[in-house]
Coordinates of C-alpha atoms in Angstrom, one line a residue:
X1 CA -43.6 -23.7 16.1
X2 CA -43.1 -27.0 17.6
X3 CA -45.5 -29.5 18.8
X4 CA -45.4 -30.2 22.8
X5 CA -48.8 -32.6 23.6
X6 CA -52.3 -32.2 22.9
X7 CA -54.9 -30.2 25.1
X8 CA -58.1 -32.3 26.6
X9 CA -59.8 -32.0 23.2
X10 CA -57.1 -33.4 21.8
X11 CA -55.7 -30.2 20.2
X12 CA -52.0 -30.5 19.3
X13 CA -50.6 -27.6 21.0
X14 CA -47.7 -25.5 19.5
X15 CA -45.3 -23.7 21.1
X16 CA -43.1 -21.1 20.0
X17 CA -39.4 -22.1 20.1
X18 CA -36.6 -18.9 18.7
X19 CA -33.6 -20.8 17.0
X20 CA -30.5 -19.1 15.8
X21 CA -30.0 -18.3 12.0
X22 CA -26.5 -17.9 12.1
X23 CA -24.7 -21.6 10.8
X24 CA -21.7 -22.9 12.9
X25 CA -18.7 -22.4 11.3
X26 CA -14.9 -21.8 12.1
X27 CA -13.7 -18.3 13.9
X28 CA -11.7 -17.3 10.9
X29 CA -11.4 -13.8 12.0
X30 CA -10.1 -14.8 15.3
X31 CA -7.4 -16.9 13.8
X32 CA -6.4 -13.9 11.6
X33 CA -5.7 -11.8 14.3
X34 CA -4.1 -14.6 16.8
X35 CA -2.0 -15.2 13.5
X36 CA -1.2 -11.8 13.3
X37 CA -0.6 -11.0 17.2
X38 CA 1.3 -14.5 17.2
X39 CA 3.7 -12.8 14.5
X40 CA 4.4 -9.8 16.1
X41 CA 5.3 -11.9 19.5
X42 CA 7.6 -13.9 17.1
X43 CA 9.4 -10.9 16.3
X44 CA 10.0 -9.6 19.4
X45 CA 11.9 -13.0 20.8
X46 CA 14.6 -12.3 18.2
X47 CA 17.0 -14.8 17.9
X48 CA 14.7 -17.2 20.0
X49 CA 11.7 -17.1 17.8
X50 CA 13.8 -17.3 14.7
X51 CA 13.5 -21.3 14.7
X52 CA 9.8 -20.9 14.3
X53 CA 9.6 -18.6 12.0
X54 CA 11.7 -20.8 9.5
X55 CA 9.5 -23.7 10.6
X56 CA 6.1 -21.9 9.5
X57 CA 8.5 -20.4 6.3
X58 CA 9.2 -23.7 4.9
X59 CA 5.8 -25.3 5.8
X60 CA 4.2 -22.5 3.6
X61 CA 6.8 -23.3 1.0
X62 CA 6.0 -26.8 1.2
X63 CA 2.3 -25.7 0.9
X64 CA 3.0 -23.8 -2.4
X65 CA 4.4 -26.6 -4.1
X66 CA 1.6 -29.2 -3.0
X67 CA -0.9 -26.5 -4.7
X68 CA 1.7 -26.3 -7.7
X69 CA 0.8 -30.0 -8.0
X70 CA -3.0 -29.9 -7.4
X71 CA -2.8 -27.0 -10.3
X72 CA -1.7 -29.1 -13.0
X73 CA -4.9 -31.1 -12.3
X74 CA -7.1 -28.4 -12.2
X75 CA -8.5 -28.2 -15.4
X76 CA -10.1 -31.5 -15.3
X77 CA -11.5 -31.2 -12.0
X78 CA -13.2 -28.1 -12.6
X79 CA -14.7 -29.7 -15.6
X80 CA -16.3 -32.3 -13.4
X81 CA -17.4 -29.8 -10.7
X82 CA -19.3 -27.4 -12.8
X83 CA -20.6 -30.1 -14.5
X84 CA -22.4 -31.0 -11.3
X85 CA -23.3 -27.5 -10.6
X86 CA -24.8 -27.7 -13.9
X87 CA -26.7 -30.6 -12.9
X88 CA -28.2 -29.5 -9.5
X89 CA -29.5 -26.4 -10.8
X90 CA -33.3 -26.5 -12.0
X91 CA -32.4 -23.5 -14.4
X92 CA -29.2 -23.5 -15.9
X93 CA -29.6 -20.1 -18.2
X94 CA -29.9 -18.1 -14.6
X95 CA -26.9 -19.8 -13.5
X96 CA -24.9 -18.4 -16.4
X97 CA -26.6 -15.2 -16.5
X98 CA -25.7 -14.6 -12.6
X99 CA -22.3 -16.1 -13.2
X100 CA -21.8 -13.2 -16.2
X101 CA -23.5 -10.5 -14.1
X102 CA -20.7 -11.5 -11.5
X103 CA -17.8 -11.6 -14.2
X104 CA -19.7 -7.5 -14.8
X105 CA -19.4 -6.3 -11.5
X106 CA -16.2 -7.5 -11.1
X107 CA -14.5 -6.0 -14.3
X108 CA -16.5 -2.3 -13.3
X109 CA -15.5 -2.0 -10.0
X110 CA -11.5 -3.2 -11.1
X111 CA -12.3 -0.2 -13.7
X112 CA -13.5 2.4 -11.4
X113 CA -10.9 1.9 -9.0
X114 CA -8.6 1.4 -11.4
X115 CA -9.2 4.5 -13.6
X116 CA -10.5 6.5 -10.7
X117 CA -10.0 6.1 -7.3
X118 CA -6.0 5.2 -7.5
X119 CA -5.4 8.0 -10.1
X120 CA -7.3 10.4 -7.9
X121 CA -4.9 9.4 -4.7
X122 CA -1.6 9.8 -7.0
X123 CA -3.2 13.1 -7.8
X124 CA -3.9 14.3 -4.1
X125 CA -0.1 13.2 -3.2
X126 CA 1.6 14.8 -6.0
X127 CA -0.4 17.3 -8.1
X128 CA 0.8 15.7 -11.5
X129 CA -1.0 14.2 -14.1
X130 CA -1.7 10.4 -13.0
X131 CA -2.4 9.0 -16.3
X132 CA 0.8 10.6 -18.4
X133 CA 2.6 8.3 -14.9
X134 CA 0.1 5.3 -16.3
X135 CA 1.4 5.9 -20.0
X136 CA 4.8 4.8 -19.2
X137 CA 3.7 1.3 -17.9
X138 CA 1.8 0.2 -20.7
X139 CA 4.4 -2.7 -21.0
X140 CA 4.1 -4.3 -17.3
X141 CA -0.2 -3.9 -17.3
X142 CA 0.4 -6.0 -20.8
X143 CA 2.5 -8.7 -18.7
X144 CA 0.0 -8.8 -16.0
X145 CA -2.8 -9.2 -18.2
X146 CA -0.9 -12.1 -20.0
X147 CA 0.4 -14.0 -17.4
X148 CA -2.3 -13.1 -14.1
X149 CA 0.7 -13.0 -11.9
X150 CA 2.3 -10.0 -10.2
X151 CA 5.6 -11.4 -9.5
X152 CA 5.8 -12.5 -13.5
X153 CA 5.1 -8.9 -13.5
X154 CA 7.4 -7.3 -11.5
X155 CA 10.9 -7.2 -13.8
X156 CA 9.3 -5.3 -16.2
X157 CA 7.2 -2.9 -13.7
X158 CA 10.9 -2.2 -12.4
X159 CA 12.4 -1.4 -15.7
X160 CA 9.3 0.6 -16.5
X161 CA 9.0 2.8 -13.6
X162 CA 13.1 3.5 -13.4
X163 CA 13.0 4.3 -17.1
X164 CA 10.5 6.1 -18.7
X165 CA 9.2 7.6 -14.8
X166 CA 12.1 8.6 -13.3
X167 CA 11.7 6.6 -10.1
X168 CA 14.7 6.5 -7.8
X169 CA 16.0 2.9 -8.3
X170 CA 16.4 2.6 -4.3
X171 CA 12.3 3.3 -4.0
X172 CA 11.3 1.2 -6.7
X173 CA 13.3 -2.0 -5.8
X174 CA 11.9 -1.2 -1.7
X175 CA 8.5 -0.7 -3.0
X176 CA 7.7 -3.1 -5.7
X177 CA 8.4 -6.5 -4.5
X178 CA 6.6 -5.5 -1.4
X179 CA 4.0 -4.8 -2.8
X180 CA 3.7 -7.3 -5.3
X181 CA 3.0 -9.4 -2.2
X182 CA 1.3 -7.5 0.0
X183 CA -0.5 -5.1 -2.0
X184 CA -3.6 -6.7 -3.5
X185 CA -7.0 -4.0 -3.8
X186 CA -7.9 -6.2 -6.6
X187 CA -8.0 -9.1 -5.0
X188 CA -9.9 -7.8 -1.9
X189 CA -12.6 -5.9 -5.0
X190 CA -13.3 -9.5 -6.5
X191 CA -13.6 -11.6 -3.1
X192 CA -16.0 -8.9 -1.8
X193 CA -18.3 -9.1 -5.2
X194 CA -17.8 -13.3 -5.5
X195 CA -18.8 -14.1 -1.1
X196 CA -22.1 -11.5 -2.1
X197 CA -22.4 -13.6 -5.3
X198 CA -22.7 -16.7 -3.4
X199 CA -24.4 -15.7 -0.7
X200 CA -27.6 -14.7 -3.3
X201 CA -27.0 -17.9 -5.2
X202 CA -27.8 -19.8 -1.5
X203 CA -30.7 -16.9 -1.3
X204 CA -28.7 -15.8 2.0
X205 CA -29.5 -12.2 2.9
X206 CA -26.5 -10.6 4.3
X207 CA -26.5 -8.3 6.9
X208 CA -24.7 -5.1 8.3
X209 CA -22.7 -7.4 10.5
X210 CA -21.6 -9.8 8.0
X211 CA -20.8 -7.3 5.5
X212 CA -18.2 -5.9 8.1
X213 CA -16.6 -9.1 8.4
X214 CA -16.3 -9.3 4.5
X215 CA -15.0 -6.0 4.5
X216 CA -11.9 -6.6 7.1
X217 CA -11.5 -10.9 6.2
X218 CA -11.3 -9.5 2.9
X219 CA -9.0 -6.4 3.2
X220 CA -6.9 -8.9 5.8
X221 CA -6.6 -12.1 3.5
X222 CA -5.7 -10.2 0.4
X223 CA -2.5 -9.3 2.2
X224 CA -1.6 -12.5 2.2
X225 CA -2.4 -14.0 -0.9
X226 CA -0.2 -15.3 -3.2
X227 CA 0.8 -13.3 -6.3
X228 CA 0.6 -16.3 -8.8
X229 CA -2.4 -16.9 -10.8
X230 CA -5.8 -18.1 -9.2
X231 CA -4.3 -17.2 -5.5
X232 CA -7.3 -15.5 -4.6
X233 CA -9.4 -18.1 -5.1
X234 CA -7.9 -19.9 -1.4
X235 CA -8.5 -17.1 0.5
X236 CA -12.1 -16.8 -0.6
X237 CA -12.9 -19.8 1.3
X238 CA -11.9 -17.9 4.0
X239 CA -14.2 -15.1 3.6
X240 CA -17.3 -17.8 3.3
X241 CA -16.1 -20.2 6.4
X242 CA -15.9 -16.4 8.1
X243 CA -19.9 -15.6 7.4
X244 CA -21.3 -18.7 7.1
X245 CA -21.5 -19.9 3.7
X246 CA -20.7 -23.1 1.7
X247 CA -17.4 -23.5 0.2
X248 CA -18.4 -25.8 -2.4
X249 CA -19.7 -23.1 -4.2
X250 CA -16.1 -22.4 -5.0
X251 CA -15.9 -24.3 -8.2
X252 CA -18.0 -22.0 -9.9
X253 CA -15.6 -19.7 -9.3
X254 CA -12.5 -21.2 -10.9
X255 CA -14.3 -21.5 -13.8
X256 CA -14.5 -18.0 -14.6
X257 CA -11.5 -16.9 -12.6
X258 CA -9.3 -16.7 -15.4
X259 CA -11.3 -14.0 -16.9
X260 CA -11.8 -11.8 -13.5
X261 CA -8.2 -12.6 -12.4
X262 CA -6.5 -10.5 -15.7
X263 CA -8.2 -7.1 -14.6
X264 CA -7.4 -7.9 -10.7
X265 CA -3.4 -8.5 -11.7
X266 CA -3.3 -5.2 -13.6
X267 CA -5.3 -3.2 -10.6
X268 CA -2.7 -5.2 -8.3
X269 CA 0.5 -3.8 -9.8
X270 CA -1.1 -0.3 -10.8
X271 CA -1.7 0.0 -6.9
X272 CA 2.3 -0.5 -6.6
X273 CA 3.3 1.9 -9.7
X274 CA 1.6 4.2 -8.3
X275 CA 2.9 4.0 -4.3
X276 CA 6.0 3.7 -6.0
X277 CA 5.7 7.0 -7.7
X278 CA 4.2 8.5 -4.9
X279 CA 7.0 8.1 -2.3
X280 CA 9.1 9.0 -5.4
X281 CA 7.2 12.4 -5.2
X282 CA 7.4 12.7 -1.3
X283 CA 11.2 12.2 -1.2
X284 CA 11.7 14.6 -4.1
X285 CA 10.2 17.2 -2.2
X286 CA 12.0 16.7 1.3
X287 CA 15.2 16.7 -0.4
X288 CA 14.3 20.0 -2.3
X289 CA 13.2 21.2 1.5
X290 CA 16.5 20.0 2.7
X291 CA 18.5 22.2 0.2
X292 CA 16.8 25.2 0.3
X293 CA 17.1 24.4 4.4
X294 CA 20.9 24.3 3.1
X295 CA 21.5 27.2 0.8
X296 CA 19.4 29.6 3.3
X297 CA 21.9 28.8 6.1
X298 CA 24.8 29.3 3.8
X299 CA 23.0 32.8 2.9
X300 CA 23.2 33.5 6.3
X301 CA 26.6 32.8 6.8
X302 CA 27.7 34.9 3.8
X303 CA 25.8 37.9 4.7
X304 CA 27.2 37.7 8.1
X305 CA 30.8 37.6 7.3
X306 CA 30.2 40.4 4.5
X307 CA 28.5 42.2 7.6
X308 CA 32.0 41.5 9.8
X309 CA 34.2 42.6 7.0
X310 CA 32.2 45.9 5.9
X311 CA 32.5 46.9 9.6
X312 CA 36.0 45.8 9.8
X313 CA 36.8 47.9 6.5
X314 CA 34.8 50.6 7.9
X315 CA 36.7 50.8 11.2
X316 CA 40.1 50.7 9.4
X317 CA 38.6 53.6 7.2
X318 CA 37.5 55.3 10.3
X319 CA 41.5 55.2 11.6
X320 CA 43.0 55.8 8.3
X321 CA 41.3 59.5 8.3
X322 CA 42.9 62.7 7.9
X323 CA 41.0 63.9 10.5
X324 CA 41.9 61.2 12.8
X325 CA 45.8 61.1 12.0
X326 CA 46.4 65.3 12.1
X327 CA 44.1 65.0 15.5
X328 CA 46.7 61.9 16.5
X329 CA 49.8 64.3 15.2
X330 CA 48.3 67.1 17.4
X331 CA 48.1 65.1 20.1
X332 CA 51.7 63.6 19.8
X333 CA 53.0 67.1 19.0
X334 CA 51.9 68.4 22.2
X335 CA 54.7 66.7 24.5
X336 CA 57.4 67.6 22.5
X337 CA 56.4 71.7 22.6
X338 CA 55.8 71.5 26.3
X339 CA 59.6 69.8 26.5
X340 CA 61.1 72.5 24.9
X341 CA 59.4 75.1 27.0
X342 CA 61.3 72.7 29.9
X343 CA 64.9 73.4 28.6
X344 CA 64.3 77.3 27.6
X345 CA 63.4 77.9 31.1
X346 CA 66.2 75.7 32.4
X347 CA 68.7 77.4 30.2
X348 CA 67.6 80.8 31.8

């Protein structure tokens, strides 16, 4: 309701004026997908669009190391932010409980899909027991809860899963190292749970249409995240500029990152073992196809040329027959009677 005059009594009058709740921000979503179209169109120039391709290779490299830098200075700087978070909020016990019922959700849903969901895929692909698979790796999910890094991790996945699973080398070195970058369901399961966590610590209600766009930014940035430790955290930001939230929110969670990020590294590169060992399974069975394809044509031929040489032997028996050669001698005998009749009667 805004004011607009007063009436001849000297009434203010108030009029009714509908402003937008949505908060200007950038089209993150948009540049994903221009990014992604942009990459495609990239490819298809070949040779011509190789230059640019290097160009935004080493600028990302370049990137990487400048946020190598900042790392080493991280500690101190999240010490002063949450400090001011600390500060700003009126009550600083339902900051920490909200910031542990975050850390909660977090952990549960990296179980459930972790012990559940991806076990129940391997199971629907191959019909084997997922967890004896999981048993074998017990030495990579270590790694990755160590070092919160799924390239640290990936040596050891590869020894594992060659090893004690029995994956063809060829898969495991095509699969892995893919998916050590591209691959990330935990990642996408924490950025979903932190932009809903700070959207209630703004007391921003979210609606259908903004938990879409979480859905996909998240699904999309996890792609591209890094796979070193705290490389979610970047593409949160990108999740909050894409609904409407403050980023400076962000610093609450680097704090507690290094908890959260341990159970999404070990989701992260049980999501490849278990790809790995699915496409494993899939080949296993085309090539058992492709033999059987193999020996049942061989079959075939043997049978047929059994079939040509019992009828060959047959019709060699057939000629061979006594009744066949004294019918043949009859017949050959015939001409030589009917020549001797000849010369009798000529003699006469």
């Amino acid at each position: 309701m805004v004011a607009v005059g007063n009436d001849t009594n000297g009434t203010v009058i108030y009029q009714k004026v509908p402003f937008g709740m949505e908060s200007d921000g950038m089209n993150i979503l948009g540049l994903v997908l221009f990014a992604m179209v942009f990459g495609v169109a990239l490819k298809k120039l070949g040779a011509e669009g190789e230059e640019l391709i290097r160009f935004f290779n080493a600028f990302n490299e370049a990137t990487m190391v400048l946020v190598s830098w900042i790392m080493w200075y991280v500690p101190v700087g999240i010490m002063f932010l949450v400090g001011s978070k600390m500060v700003e909020m009126e009550d600083v016990v339902l900051l920490v409980t909200s910031l542990g019922k975050y850390i909660f959700a977090s952990i549960l849903g990296h179980i459930i899909h972790g012990s559940l969901v991806l076990p129940l895929i391997y199971f629907a692909f191959t019909r084997k027991n997922p967890y004896s698979f999981l048993s074998g790796l017990i030495t990579p999910f270590t790694t990755a809860f160590a070092t919160c890094s799924s390239s640290a991790t990936l040596p050891s996945m590869m020894k594992c899963v060659e090893e004690n699973n029995g994956v063809d080398k060829h898969i495991s070195r095509f699969i892995l190292p893919i998916g050590a970058t591209v691959n990330m369901d935990g990642a996408a399961i924490f950025q979903c749970v932190a932009a809903v966590f700070i959207a209630q610590l703004n007391n921003s209600e979210l609606n259908a249409g903004q938990i879409f766009t979480i859905l996909v930014t998240a699904t999309a940035s996890s792609v591209g995240a890094a796979g070193i430790p705290a490389g979610g955290i970047i593409t949160i930001a990108i999740i909050l500029e894409a609904i409407g939230l403050p980023t400076n929110d962000l610093s609450l969670m680097l704090a507690v990152d290094w908890i959260v990020d341990r159970t999404t590294t070990v989701v992260n590169v049980e999501g490849d073992a278990l790809g790995a060992g699915i496409l494993h399974h899939i080949n296993q069975e085309d090539m058992k196809k492709r033999k059987q394809g193999r020996s049942e044509g061989r079959r075939e031929e043997e049978l047929a040329e059994v079939q040509v040489e019992a009828a060959a032997h047959v019709q060699a028996e057939e000629e061979m027959s006594p009744l066949v050669t004294n019918q043949g001698r009859g017949q050959v005998a015939l001409p030589g009677r009917s020549a001797e009749k000849e010369d009798i009667e000529s003699v006469f």
